[in-house]
Short mmCIF file of C-alpha atoms in Angstrom, two decimals:
data_model
loop_
_atom_site.label_atom_id
_atom_site.label_comp_id
_atom_site.label_asym_id
_atom_site.label_seq_id
_atom_site.Cartn_x
_atom_site.Cartn_y
_atom_site.Cartn_z
CA MET A 79 -60.90 36.68 9.83
CA THR A 80 -60.67 40.50 10.15
CA ARG A 81 -64.34 40.65 11.14
CA ARG A 82 -63.84 37.96 13.89
CA LEU A 83 -60.79 39.87 15.22
CA LEU A 84 -62.78 43.07 15.34
CA THR A 85 -65.62 41.27 17.14
CA LEU A 86 -63.13 39.83 19.63
CA ALA A 87 -61.61 43.26 20.18
CA GLY A 88 -65.05 44.77 20.71
CA LEU A 89 -66.05 42.21 23.38
CA ALA A 90 -62.74 42.50 25.15
CA LEU A 91 -62.68 46.39 25.07
CA GLY A 92 -64.93 46.75 28.13
CA PRO A 93 -63.07 44.26 30.42
CA LEU A 94 -59.77 45.73 29.24
CA LEU A 95 -60.84 49.33 30.07
CA VAL A 96 -62.00 48.14 33.55
CA LEU A 97 -58.71 46.32 34.18
CA GLY A 98 -56.65 49.18 32.77
CA VAL A 99 -58.21 51.85 34.96
CA PHE A 100 -58.91 49.90 38.18
CA PHE A 101 -56.05 47.39 38.17
CA VAL A 102 -53.06 48.28 35.92
CA LEU A 103 -53.09 51.97 36.98
CA PRO A 104 -53.15 51.27 40.74
CA VAL A 105 -50.57 48.52 40.53
CA THR A 106 -48.20 50.57 38.48
CA GLY A 107 -48.69 53.48 40.75
CA MET A 108 -47.84 51.31 43.68
CA VAL A 109 -44.70 49.97 41.93
CA SER A 110 -43.58 53.45 41.03
CA ARG A 111 -43.74 54.48 44.63
CA GLY A 112 -41.22 51.75 45.54
CA PHE A 113 -38.74 52.64 42.83
CA PHE A 114 -39.12 56.43 42.50
CA THR A 115 -38.19 58.86 45.25
CA GLU A 116 -38.34 62.70 45.31
CA THR A 117 -34.96 62.80 43.39
CA GLY A 118 -36.05 60.43 40.68
CA PHE A 119 -35.63 56.73 39.90
CA ASP A 120 -33.90 55.02 42.76
CA PRO A 121 -33.95 51.18 42.71
CA GLY A 122 -31.68 51.23 45.72
CA ALA A 123 -34.70 52.43 47.86
CA VAL A 124 -36.35 48.93 47.49
CA ALA A 125 -33.09 47.23 48.46
CA GLU A 126 -32.87 49.55 51.54
CA VAL A 127 -36.32 48.57 52.66
CA LEU A 128 -35.68 44.85 52.17
CA ALA A 129 -32.44 45.12 54.19
CA ARG A 130 -34.30 46.34 57.28
CA PRO A 131 -34.07 43.80 60.22
CA ARG A 132 -37.83 44.02 60.82
CA VAL A 133 -38.52 43.30 57.22
CA HIS A 134 -36.32 40.21 57.50
CA ARG A 135 -38.34 39.02 60.50
CA VAL A 136 -41.57 39.71 58.62
CA LEU A 137 -40.43 37.76 55.53
CA TRP A 138 -39.28 34.84 57.65
CA PHE A 139 -42.52 34.75 59.61
CA THR A 140 -44.58 34.94 56.36
CA LEU A 141 -42.58 32.10 54.84
CA ALA A 142 -42.62 29.89 57.96
CA THR A 143 -46.28 30.22 58.72
CA SER A 144 -47.36 29.87 55.02
CA LEU A 145 -45.13 26.82 54.55
CA SER A 146 -46.35 25.20 57.78
CA GLY A 147 -49.97 25.93 56.95
CA THR A 148 -49.57 24.53 53.43
CA VAL A 149 -47.90 21.28 54.56
CA LEU A 150 -50.56 20.66 57.30
CA ALA A 151 -53.44 21.45 54.96
CA VAL A 152 -52.05 18.93 52.37
CA LEU A 153 -51.42 16.30 54.98
CA LEU A 154 -54.99 16.60 56.26
CA GLY A 155 -56.67 17.42 52.91
CA VAL A 156 -55.51 14.41 50.87
CA PRO A 157 -56.89 11.69 53.13
CA VAL A 158 -60.07 13.78 53.65
CA ALA A 159 -60.44 13.99 49.84
CA HIS A 160 -60.18 10.17 49.72
CA VAL A 161 -62.90 9.70 52.29
CA LEU A 162 -65.32 12.33 50.92
CA HIS A 163 -64.82 11.64 47.22
CA ARG A 164 -63.74 7.99 46.95
CA THR A 165 -65.80 6.17 49.66
CA ARG A 166 -69.44 5.76 50.35
CA LEU A 167 -69.39 7.55 53.65
CA PRO A 168 -73.00 8.41 54.64
CA GLY A 169 -73.60 12.11 54.43
CA ARG A 170 -70.44 12.86 52.51
CA ARG A 171 -72.16 15.51 50.38
CA VAL A 172 -73.24 17.31 53.47
CA LEU A 173 -69.68 17.06 54.89
CA ARG A 174 -68.19 18.32 51.72
CA SER A 175 -70.47 21.41 51.96
CA ALA A 176 -69.63 21.85 55.60
CA LEU A 177 -65.92 21.89 54.90
CA LEU A 178 -66.35 24.54 52.29
CA VAL A 179 -67.84 26.94 54.90
CA PRO A 180 -64.50 27.84 56.63
CA PHE A 181 -62.96 28.70 53.27
CA VAL A 182 -65.63 31.36 52.54
CA LEU A 183 -65.68 32.81 56.02
CA PRO A 184 -64.21 36.39 56.18
CA THR A 185 -60.61 36.20 57.43
CA VAL A 186 -61.38 38.59 60.26
CA VAL A 187 -64.12 36.23 61.49
CA VAL A 188 -61.67 33.31 61.39
CA GLY A 189 -59.31 35.32 63.52
CA VAL A 190 -61.92 36.24 66.11
CA ALA A 191 -63.17 32.58 66.23
CA PHE A 192 -59.69 31.23 67.01
CA ARG A 193 -59.04 34.04 69.53
CA GLN A 194 -62.35 32.98 71.38
CA LEU A 195 -61.26 29.38 71.16
CA LEU A 196 -57.82 29.82 72.56
CA THR A 197 -58.20 32.69 75.01
CA GLU A 198 -57.71 31.95 78.72
CA THR A 199 -61.39 31.41 79.23
CA GLY A 200 -61.88 29.55 75.97
CA PRO A 201 -62.31 25.73 75.68
CA LEU A 202 -58.65 25.27 74.63
CA GLY A 203 -57.25 28.15 76.74
CA PHE A 204 -55.38 25.67 78.92
CA LEU A 205 -52.98 25.09 75.98
CA GLY A 206 -51.64 28.62 76.23
CA LEU A 207 -51.53 29.12 72.46
CA ASP A 208 -53.46 32.43 72.25
CA GLY A 209 -51.41 34.92 70.30
CA THR A 210 -48.73 32.40 69.26
CA PRO A 211 -47.57 31.35 65.85
CA VAL A 212 -49.02 27.93 66.40
CA ALA A 213 -52.48 29.46 66.69
CA ILE A 214 -51.99 31.46 63.48
CA VAL A 215 -50.93 28.28 61.59
CA ALA A 216 -53.99 26.39 62.93
CA ALA A 217 -56.23 29.20 61.75
CA LEU A 218 -54.53 29.06 58.26
CA VAL A 219 -55.08 25.30 58.03
CA PHE A 220 -58.69 25.79 59.14
CA PHE A 221 -59.20 28.37 56.42
CA ASN A 222 -57.54 26.42 53.52
CA VAL A 223 -57.93 22.74 53.99
CA ALA A 224 -61.16 22.87 51.90
CA VAL A 225 -58.99 24.03 48.81
CA VAL A 226 -57.03 20.76 49.03
CA VAL A 227 -60.06 18.59 49.58
CA ARG A 228 -61.91 20.09 46.71
CA ALA A 229 -59.01 20.18 44.10
CA VAL A 230 -57.54 16.71 45.04
CA GLY A 231 -61.06 15.16 45.46
CA ALA A 232 -62.17 16.27 42.04
CA SER A 233 -58.98 14.94 40.47
CA TRP A 234 -59.28 11.65 42.42
CA GLU A 235 -62.84 11.17 41.16
CA SER A 236 -61.73 11.47 37.50
CA LEU A 237 -58.68 9.21 37.70
CA ASP A 238 -58.53 6.36 35.17
CA ARG A 239 -58.84 3.19 37.30
CA ARG A 240 -57.33 0.87 34.72
CA PRO A 241 -53.61 1.46 35.81
CA ALA A 242 -54.57 0.78 39.46
CA ASP A 243 -56.45 -2.33 38.45
CA ALA A 244 -53.53 -3.62 36.50
CA ALA A 245 -51.14 -3.10 39.42
CA ALA A 246 -53.51 -4.86 41.77
CA ALA A 247 -53.83 -7.80 39.31
CA LEU A 248 -50.09 -8.11 39.35
CA GLY A 249 -50.26 -8.54 43.11
CA ALA A 250 -49.56 -5.06 44.41
CA SER A 251 -51.03 -4.26 47.81
CA PRO A 252 -53.53 -1.37 48.20
CA ALA A 253 -50.79 0.74 49.83
CA HIS A 254 -48.31 -0.06 47.05
CA VAL A 255 -50.92 0.86 44.45
CA PHE A 256 -51.50 4.22 46.15
CA TRP A 257 -47.76 5.05 46.35
CA THR A 258 -46.82 3.90 42.89
CA VAL A 259 -49.93 4.56 40.78
CA THR A 260 -52.57 6.82 42.50
CA LEU A 261 -50.15 9.39 44.20
CA PRO A 262 -48.15 10.09 40.98
CA SER A 263 -51.44 10.67 39.09
CA LEU A 264 -52.65 13.02 41.85
CA ARG A 265 -49.33 14.90 42.02
CA PRO A 266 -50.46 17.76 39.58
CA ALA A 267 -53.59 18.36 41.56
CA ILE A 268 -51.65 18.25 44.86
CA VAL A 269 -48.99 20.69 43.69
CA SER A 270 -51.55 23.01 42.24
CA ALA A 271 -53.63 23.00 45.42
CA ALA A 272 -50.52 23.39 47.62
CA SER A 273 -49.30 26.46 45.57
CA VAL A 274 -52.73 28.10 45.89
CA VAL A 275 -52.93 27.30 49.63
CA PHE A 276 -49.48 28.83 50.16
CA LEU A 277 -50.69 31.92 48.32
CA PHE A 278 -53.80 32.19 50.54
CA CYS A 279 -51.70 31.63 53.63
CA ALA A 280 -49.26 34.28 52.72
CA THR A 281 -52.07 36.81 51.97
CA ALA A 282 -54.48 35.97 54.95
CA PHE A 283 -54.62 39.51 56.00
CA GLY A 284 -57.49 39.43 58.56
CA VAL A 285 -56.33 36.22 60.28
CA VAL A 286 -52.82 37.54 61.07
CA LEU A 287 -53.90 41.06 61.87
CA THR A 288 -56.53 39.90 64.33
CA MET A 289 -54.47 37.12 66.01
CA GLY A 290 -50.86 38.41 65.69
CA GLY A 291 -51.26 41.99 66.74
CA ARG A 292 -48.08 44.02 66.29
CA ARG A 293 -45.87 41.27 67.59
CA TYR A 294 -46.30 38.88 64.62
CA ALA A 295 -46.69 40.32 61.12
CA THR A 296 -46.75 38.92 57.62
CA VAL A 297 -45.96 40.96 54.44
CA GLU A 298 -49.72 41.70 54.14
CA THR A 299 -50.08 43.13 57.62
CA GLU A 300 -46.73 44.93 57.42
CA ILE A 301 -47.96 46.85 54.27
CA TYR A 302 -51.06 47.82 56.17
CA ARG A 303 -49.07 48.98 59.25
CA LEU A 304 -46.51 50.92 57.17
CA THR A 305 -49.44 52.67 55.31
CA VAL A 306 -51.91 53.38 58.04
CA GLN A 307 -49.77 53.76 61.13
CA ASP A 308 -46.25 54.81 59.98
CA LEU A 309 -47.30 56.58 56.76
CA ASP A 310 -44.18 55.09 55.16
CA LEU A 311 -45.66 54.62 51.70
CA GLN A 312 -42.34 53.99 49.89
CA ALA A 313 -41.51 51.02 52.20
CA ALA A 314 -45.05 49.75 51.82
CA ALA A 315 -44.77 49.97 48.03
CA ALA A 316 -41.36 48.12 48.18
CA LEU A 317 -42.93 45.22 50.14
CA SER A 318 -45.85 45.25 47.67
CA VAL A 319 -43.39 44.78 44.71
CA LEU A 320 -41.79 41.81 46.51
CA GLN A 321 -45.20 40.27 47.26
CA LEU A 322 -46.39 40.77 43.64
CA LEU A 323 -43.33 38.92 42.29
CA VAL A 324 -43.78 36.06 44.74
CA VAL A 325 -47.57 35.77 44.02
CA MET A 326 -47.08 35.78 40.31
CA GLY A 327 -44.47 32.93 40.66
CA LEU A 328 -46.90 30.83 42.70
CA LEU A 329 -49.70 31.36 40.17
CA ALA A 330 -47.31 30.23 37.38
CA VAL A 331 -46.51 27.07 39.37
CA SER A 332 -50.21 26.42 39.94
CA HIS A 333 -50.95 26.98 36.24
CA ARG A 334 -48.27 24.53 35.09
CA ALA A 335 -49.37 21.96 37.56
CA ARG A 336 -52.93 22.07 36.15
CA VAL A 337 -51.77 21.09 32.62
CA VAL A 338 -53.07 17.59 31.91
CA PRO A 339 -51.55 15.51 29.14
CA ALA A 340 -53.86 14.87 26.17
CA ALA A 341 -53.60 11.14 26.47
CA ALA A 342 -55.21 11.27 29.87
CA THR A 343 -58.53 12.54 28.44
CA SER A 344 -59.97 9.06 27.81
CA ARG A 345 -60.65 7.52 31.16
CA VAL A 346 -62.52 4.71 32.78
CA THR A 347 -63.49 5.88 36.27
CA SER A 348 -64.59 3.85 39.18
CA ALA A 349 -67.52 4.36 41.54
CA PRO A 350 -66.88 5.22 45.27
CA GLN A 351 -66.09 2.16 47.31
CA PRO A 352 -67.46 1.07 50.72
CA LEU A 353 -65.41 2.03 53.78
CA GLY A 354 -62.97 -0.61 54.87
CA ARG A 355 -60.32 -1.18 57.49
CA ARG A 356 -57.63 0.30 55.22
CA ASP A 357 -59.56 3.59 55.30
CA LEU A 358 -59.40 3.97 59.08
CA PRO A 359 -56.32 6.36 59.01
CA ALA A 360 -58.03 8.56 56.41
CA LEU A 361 -61.22 8.42 58.40
CA GLY A 362 -59.21 9.56 61.54
CA ALA A 363 -57.83 12.55 59.58
CA THR A 364 -61.36 13.42 58.46
CA VAL A 365 -62.61 13.42 62.08
CA VAL A 366 -59.65 15.71 63.07
CA THR A 367 -60.40 17.99 60.21
CA LEU A 368 -64.05 18.28 61.03
CA LEU A 369 -63.24 19.05 64.69
CA LEU A 370 -60.75 21.67 63.49
CA ALA A 371 -63.62 23.20 61.36
CA GLY A 372 -66.32 22.84 64.01
CA LEU A 373 -64.66 23.89 67.25
CA PRO A 374 -63.90 27.46 66.39
CA ILE A 375 -67.34 28.11 64.87
CA GLY A 376 -69.03 26.47 67.88
CA THR A 377 -66.99 28.47 70.31
CA LEU A 378 -67.72 31.67 68.35
CA VAL A 379 -71.45 31.10 68.57
CA ALA A 380 -71.34 30.21 72.23
CA GLY A 381 -69.33 33.30 73.02
CA SER A 382 -71.74 35.48 71.21
CA LEU A 383 -74.60 34.14 73.41
CA ARG A 384 -72.67 34.80 76.68
CA ASP A 385 -74.05 37.90 78.30
CA GLY A 386 -72.40 38.90 81.49
CA ASP A 387 -72.52 35.89 83.88
CA GLY A 388 -75.37 34.22 82.02
CA TRP A 389 -76.69 33.52 78.62
CA GLY A 390 -78.88 35.57 76.37
CA LEU A 391 -79.12 37.64 73.18
CA GLY A 392 -77.85 40.84 74.74
CA ASN A 393 -74.84 41.05 72.37
CA TYR A 394 -77.17 40.72 69.37
CA ARG A 395 -79.50 43.50 70.74
CA ARG A 396 -76.51 45.81 71.15
CA LEU A 397 -75.73 45.50 67.49
CA GLY A 398 -78.12 48.36 67.08
CA THR A 399 -75.94 50.64 69.12
CA ALA A 400 -72.54 52.28 68.58
CA GLY A 401 -70.93 50.11 71.26
CA GLU A 402 -69.47 50.76 74.73
CA ASN A 403 -67.95 54.25 75.06
CA GLN A 404 -68.99 55.08 71.46
CA ALA A 405 -66.52 52.68 69.95
CA LEU A 406 -68.18 53.06 66.54
CA LEU A 407 -69.42 55.94 64.50
CA VAL A 408 -72.41 53.96 63.20
CA PRO A 409 -74.40 50.95 64.65
CA VAL A 410 -73.32 47.42 63.47
CA THR A 411 -76.69 47.07 61.87
CA ASP A 412 -75.88 50.04 59.57
CA ALA A 413 -72.51 48.42 58.66
CA LEU A 414 -74.29 45.18 57.78
CA ALA A 415 -76.71 47.04 55.50
CA THR A 416 -73.64 48.78 53.89
CA SER A 417 -71.93 45.41 53.49
CA LEU A 418 -74.94 43.89 51.78
CA ARG A 419 -75.39 46.78 49.41
CA THR A 420 -71.72 46.88 48.60
CA ALA A 421 -71.64 43.14 47.92
CA VAL A 422 -74.59 43.34 45.69
CA ASP A 423 -73.00 46.08 43.62
CA ALA A 424 -69.56 44.15 43.49
CA THR A 425 -71.44 41.03 42.44
CA TRP A 426 -73.11 42.43 39.41
CA LEU A 427 -69.96 44.23 38.39
CA ALA A 428 -67.91 41.02 38.73
CA LEU A 429 -70.57 38.87 36.99
CA GLY A 430 -70.98 41.18 34.01
CA THR A 431 -67.34 41.69 33.46
CA GLY A 432 -66.51 37.96 34.17
CA LEU A 433 -69.17 36.75 31.70
CA LEU A 434 -67.77 38.90 28.90
CA ILE A 435 -64.28 37.62 29.76
CA ALA A 436 -65.42 34.01 29.67
CA VAL A 437 -67.10 34.45 26.32
CA VAL A 438 -64.01 36.08 24.87
CA VAL A 439 -61.51 33.43 26.07
CA THR A 440 -63.60 30.35 25.26
CA ARG A 441 -64.77 30.89 21.65
CA ARG A 442 -63.07 28.60 19.13
CA SER A 443 -60.19 30.31 17.42
CA ARG A 444 -59.97 29.82 13.54
CA SER A 445 -56.54 31.29 12.96
CA VAL A 446 -53.16 31.51 14.59
CA ALA A 447 -53.60 35.24 15.16
CA GLU A 448 -56.96 34.81 16.80
CA ARG A 449 -55.70 31.91 19.00
CA ARG A 450 -52.62 33.99 20.13
CA THR A 451 -54.89 37.08 20.81
CA ARG A 452 -57.22 34.89 22.98
CA SER A 453 -54.29 33.37 24.86
CA VAL A 454 -52.88 36.80 25.64
CA LEU A 455 -56.26 38.15 26.74
CA ASP A 456 -56.76 35.10 29.05
CA SER A 457 -53.46 35.73 30.81
CA VAL A 458 -54.29 39.47 31.12
CA PHE A 459 -57.71 38.93 32.53
CA MET A 460 -56.39 36.53 35.15
CA LEU A 461 -53.83 39.17 36.49
CA PRO A 462 -56.03 40.26 39.41
CA LEU A 463 -55.61 36.76 40.90
CA GLY A 464 -51.94 37.49 41.24
CA VAL A 465 -52.31 40.63 43.32
CA SER A 466 -53.39 40.58 46.98
CA ALA A 467 -56.37 42.58 48.09
CA VAL A 468 -54.13 44.76 50.45
CA THR A 469 -51.83 45.66 47.55
CA LEU A 470 -54.89 46.54 45.38
CA GLY A 471 -56.41 48.70 48.08
CA PHE A 472 -53.11 50.46 48.64
CA GLY A 473 -52.81 51.10 44.90
CA PHE A 474 -56.32 52.63 44.84
CA LEU A 475 -55.36 54.85 47.69
CA ILE A 476 -52.26 56.32 46.03
CA THR A 477 -53.45 56.60 42.41
CA LEU A 478 -57.15 57.37 42.28
CA ASP A 479 -56.80 60.61 44.16
CA ARG A 480 -56.57 63.21 41.46
CA PRO A 481 -58.61 64.44 38.47
CA PRO A 482 -59.81 62.96 36.20
CA LEU A 483 -59.99 59.90 38.46
CA ASP A 484 -60.43 61.43 41.88
CA LEU A 485 -62.54 58.73 43.57
CA ARG A 486 -61.39 59.18 47.11
CA ASP A 487 -64.90 60.28 48.20
CA SER A 488 -66.78 58.09 45.77
CA ALA A 489 -69.03 55.31 47.23
CA ALA A 490 -68.21 53.25 44.07
CA LEU A 491 -64.54 52.75 45.12
CA VAL A 492 -65.21 49.92 47.59
CA PRO A 493 -67.57 47.81 45.35
CA ILE A 494 -65.10 48.20 42.40
CA ALA A 495 -62.22 46.93 44.55
CA GLN A 496 -64.35 44.06 45.77
CA ALA A 497 -65.49 43.15 42.33
CA LEU A 498 -61.87 42.91 41.14
CA VAL A 499 -61.12 40.58 44.05
CA ALA A 500 -64.11 38.37 43.11
CA LEU A 501 -63.56 38.59 39.31
CA PRO A 502 -61.18 35.57 39.00
CA LEU A 503 -63.63 33.41 41.02
CA VAL A 504 -66.39 34.31 38.54
CA VAL A 505 -64.22 33.66 35.52
CA ARG A 506 -62.93 30.33 36.83
CA THR A 507 -66.44 29.22 37.52
CA ILE A 508 -68.04 30.15 34.12
CA THR A 509 -65.06 29.50 31.70
CA PRO A 510 -64.93 25.64 31.97
CA VAL A 511 -68.67 25.44 31.25
CA LEU A 512 -68.58 27.66 28.17
CA ALA A 513 -65.42 25.95 26.97
CA GLY A 514 -67.24 22.57 27.22
CA ILE A 515 -70.02 23.56 24.80
CA ASP A 516 -69.66 22.03 21.40
CA ASP A 517 -69.00 24.86 18.98
CA ARG A 518 -70.84 23.06 16.25
CA LEU A 519 -74.11 23.89 18.05
CA ARG A 520 -73.34 27.57 17.71
CA GLN A 521 -72.42 27.13 14.05
CA ALA A 522 -75.73 25.27 13.45
CA ALA A 523 -77.67 28.13 15.12
CA ALA A 524 -75.77 30.66 12.91
CA SER A 525 -76.51 28.71 9.78
CA LEU A 526 -80.20 28.83 10.58
CA GLY A 527 -80.04 32.63 10.66
CA ALA A 528 -79.56 33.24 14.40
CA SER A 529 -77.53 36.39 15.30
CA PRO A 530 -74.66 35.97 17.74
CA LEU A 531 -76.76 37.26 20.55
CA ARG A 532 -79.63 34.83 19.72
CA ALA A 533 -77.21 31.95 19.39
CA PHE A 534 -75.83 32.70 22.87
CA ALA A 535 -79.27 32.81 24.33
CA THR A 536 -80.36 29.45 22.77
CA VAL A 537 -77.03 27.52 22.95
CA ASP A 538 -74.94 28.92 25.75
CA LEU A 539 -77.42 30.30 28.30
CA PRO A 540 -79.29 26.98 29.02
CA ALA A 541 -75.88 25.40 29.84
CA VAL A 542 -74.39 28.28 31.83
CA TRP A 543 -77.38 29.62 33.91
CA LYS A 544 -76.47 27.41 36.87
CA PRO A 545 -72.85 28.37 36.83
CA LEU A 546 -73.92 31.91 36.56
CA LEU A 547 -76.01 31.60 39.76
CA ALA A 548 -73.13 29.80 41.47
CA ALA A 549 -70.68 32.45 40.41
CA SER A 550 -73.02 35.12 41.72
CA GLY A 551 -73.24 33.43 45.09
CA PHE A 552 -69.48 32.98 45.26
CA ALA A 553 -68.70 36.54 44.28
CA PHE A 554 -71.36 37.84 46.78
CA ALA A 555 -69.82 35.79 49.60
CA ALA A 556 -66.28 36.87 48.75
CA SER A 557 -67.27 40.59 48.52
CA LEU A 558 -69.23 40.44 51.74
CA GLY A 559 -66.31 39.18 53.77
CA GLU A 560 -63.58 41.19 51.89
CA PHE A 561 -61.33 42.93 54.44
CA GLY A 562 -57.96 43.54 52.80
CA ALA A 563 -58.76 46.22 50.25
CA THR A 564 -61.76 47.54 52.14
CA SER A 565 -59.71 48.25 55.22
CA PHE A 566 -57.90 50.94 53.17
CA LEU A 567 -60.86 52.31 51.30
CA ALA A 568 -63.97 52.18 53.53
CA ARG A 569 -64.93 55.64 54.87
CA ASP A 570 -65.43 56.00 58.60
CA GLU A 571 -69.07 56.87 58.32
CA HIS A 572 -69.81 53.96 55.96
CA PRO A 573 -67.78 50.98 57.12
CA THR A 574 -68.42 47.41 56.14
CA LEU A 575 -69.07 44.72 58.72
CA PRO A 576 -65.60 43.16 58.64
CA VAL A 577 -64.13 46.56 59.29
CA VAL A 578 -66.53 47.18 62.15
CA ILE A 579 -65.64 43.74 63.73
CA PHE A 580 -61.94 44.67 63.65
CA ARG A 581 -62.64 48.09 65.24
CA LEU A 582 -64.69 46.50 68.00
CA ILE A 583 -62.02 44.00 69.04
CA GLY A 584 -59.59 46.91 69.09
CA HIS A 585 -61.63 48.87 71.69
CA PRO A 586 -61.65 47.82 75.35
CA GLY A 587 -64.87 46.79 77.03
CA ALA A 588 -66.71 43.48 77.44
CA ASP A 589 -69.75 44.88 75.50
CA ASN A 590 -67.57 45.75 72.55
CA TYR A 591 -65.97 42.25 72.42
CA GLY A 592 -69.41 40.60 72.82
CA MET A 593 -70.76 42.70 69.86
CA ALA A 594 -67.73 41.70 67.84
CA LEU A 595 -68.54 38.00 68.45
CA ALA A 596 -72.20 38.53 67.57
CA ALA A 597 -71.39 40.55 64.45
CA SER A 598 -68.94 37.77 63.41
CA VAL A 599 -71.75 35.17 63.81
CA VAL A 600 -74.07 37.21 61.65
CA LEU A 601 -71.50 37.68 58.96
CA ALA A 602 -70.43 34.00 59.06
CA THR A 603 -74.00 32.82 58.93
CA THR A 604 -74.76 34.97 55.94
CA THR A 605 -71.77 33.89 53.90
CA ALA A 606 -72.34 30.16 54.94
CA VAL A 607 -76.02 30.22 53.84
CA VAL A 608 -75.01 31.73 50.53
CA MET A 609 -72.30 29.12 49.83
CA LEU A 610 -74.44 26.27 50.92
CA VAL A 611 -77.09 27.31 48.44
CA VAL A 612 -74.32 27.60 45.80
CA GLU A 613 -73.11 24.11 46.72
CA ARG A 614 -76.60 22.77 46.15
CA LEU A 615 -76.37 23.87 42.54
CA ARG A 616 -73.59 21.26 42.13
CA VAL A 617 -71.37 23.25 39.76
CA PRO A 618 -68.03 21.40 39.69
CA SER A 619 -66.04 24.45 38.73
CA VAL A 620 -67.04 26.49 41.84
CA GLY A 621 -64.01 26.92 43.99
CA ALA A 622 -61.61 25.76 41.26
CA PHE A 623 -58.43 27.79 41.17
#
């Protein structure tokens, strides 16, 4: 037993050191800025910040938009999940992949796409919604409905059909069966998806920063403004503490909702059914959702091809320049190259760390002490999922600035931050697969003289190579579009593409805006292609939260 615990400690040491230095240290540094002033410990400083009228408005706006976005995403996502997972709709696999694309788009691209759609000259400009809370909520729904579709759809596919069959045999109508049997069975998946969507809505930094400007702000964008514009680090830290507590609570709700009773493990599932008249309302919701997903992207592409009074590729050719009136320090093409290099570095960092974590938390425990140790480690390794990218970037900014960890001028800072953002996605993709491998196969390999490394290569690797590729693609796409932490950390001479897009839309000039649209299309296309390839691998745990 002692040897197994020592092996467990050795495997966990590397990930623990990474989290300790690049997560725990920045977060505790951020928390201390909120509670400690020049005179010492002062918890009243946080209360003073939270009592400000503007902070009240920011908190109310964050709550209202996040709750509205969550409710609408659930109302649209549940019927869409039925159509795409429980009916024989032609092309449903393609449509499921298409709906995943908005979720992996960088938030700044989503904001630019909706501005282009709703501006006075846009297709929906006549609605007068540009720069309004309604537009922000619509963008949040666009971004997050795929979470509901994926989570609820996967649960719906695995439901035991026998209770529904029994209710139907007793004379219950399809609607009655849904409300009394199916919906209660789906409730854990819906609650889990809703809590995660609320979290993503509340931390959708790029969407609100791009569309809301200074008039509308969430906690995320207010932390950014207080840090970058007002240099009020204590107030920013106080808001970060509040956000951290709320996010942890949401993750706890999501975790509790995912717990499935043991009796539900033996199931008889049913195949997808042909579309019928009773599916028309759900089919209508699917059409509305597909339009919501397609219109902003189509408008973004069309706007990028608009050159003066005509059509052309002028905006794309100008990506090799620094923009109108030298809006940028480097051409957009250089920023794209920086983004690709940074995403590659972040991907291998997240993949290596995530694989070690998955191995540590999924091995079978043979004692109470070992089981408790793995449970604690599992909770510790998931902590980055509970901290927003803006808070993480802010923590890096105020803690990793003095020896022996003076990394302010290090090129490694951005990929490390992006790797921490992508790490939970990697772990959640690989862990279910490793946990599903029968431990007796590893024991058989060991009894035949295989070393632990050889056993992993012969037993685990054949089962996990597809999830590893999928996790790599997911981490690459998430890193490529990461904007929250990178907006704090990227150096002016080496910006990433999301940072450059935000700078372009903040500078006057038609050429700059056209370049922002073209750069957004390039970024969106790159992330979409990566995720469509990942979707082709058909790894069910991809996108699970």
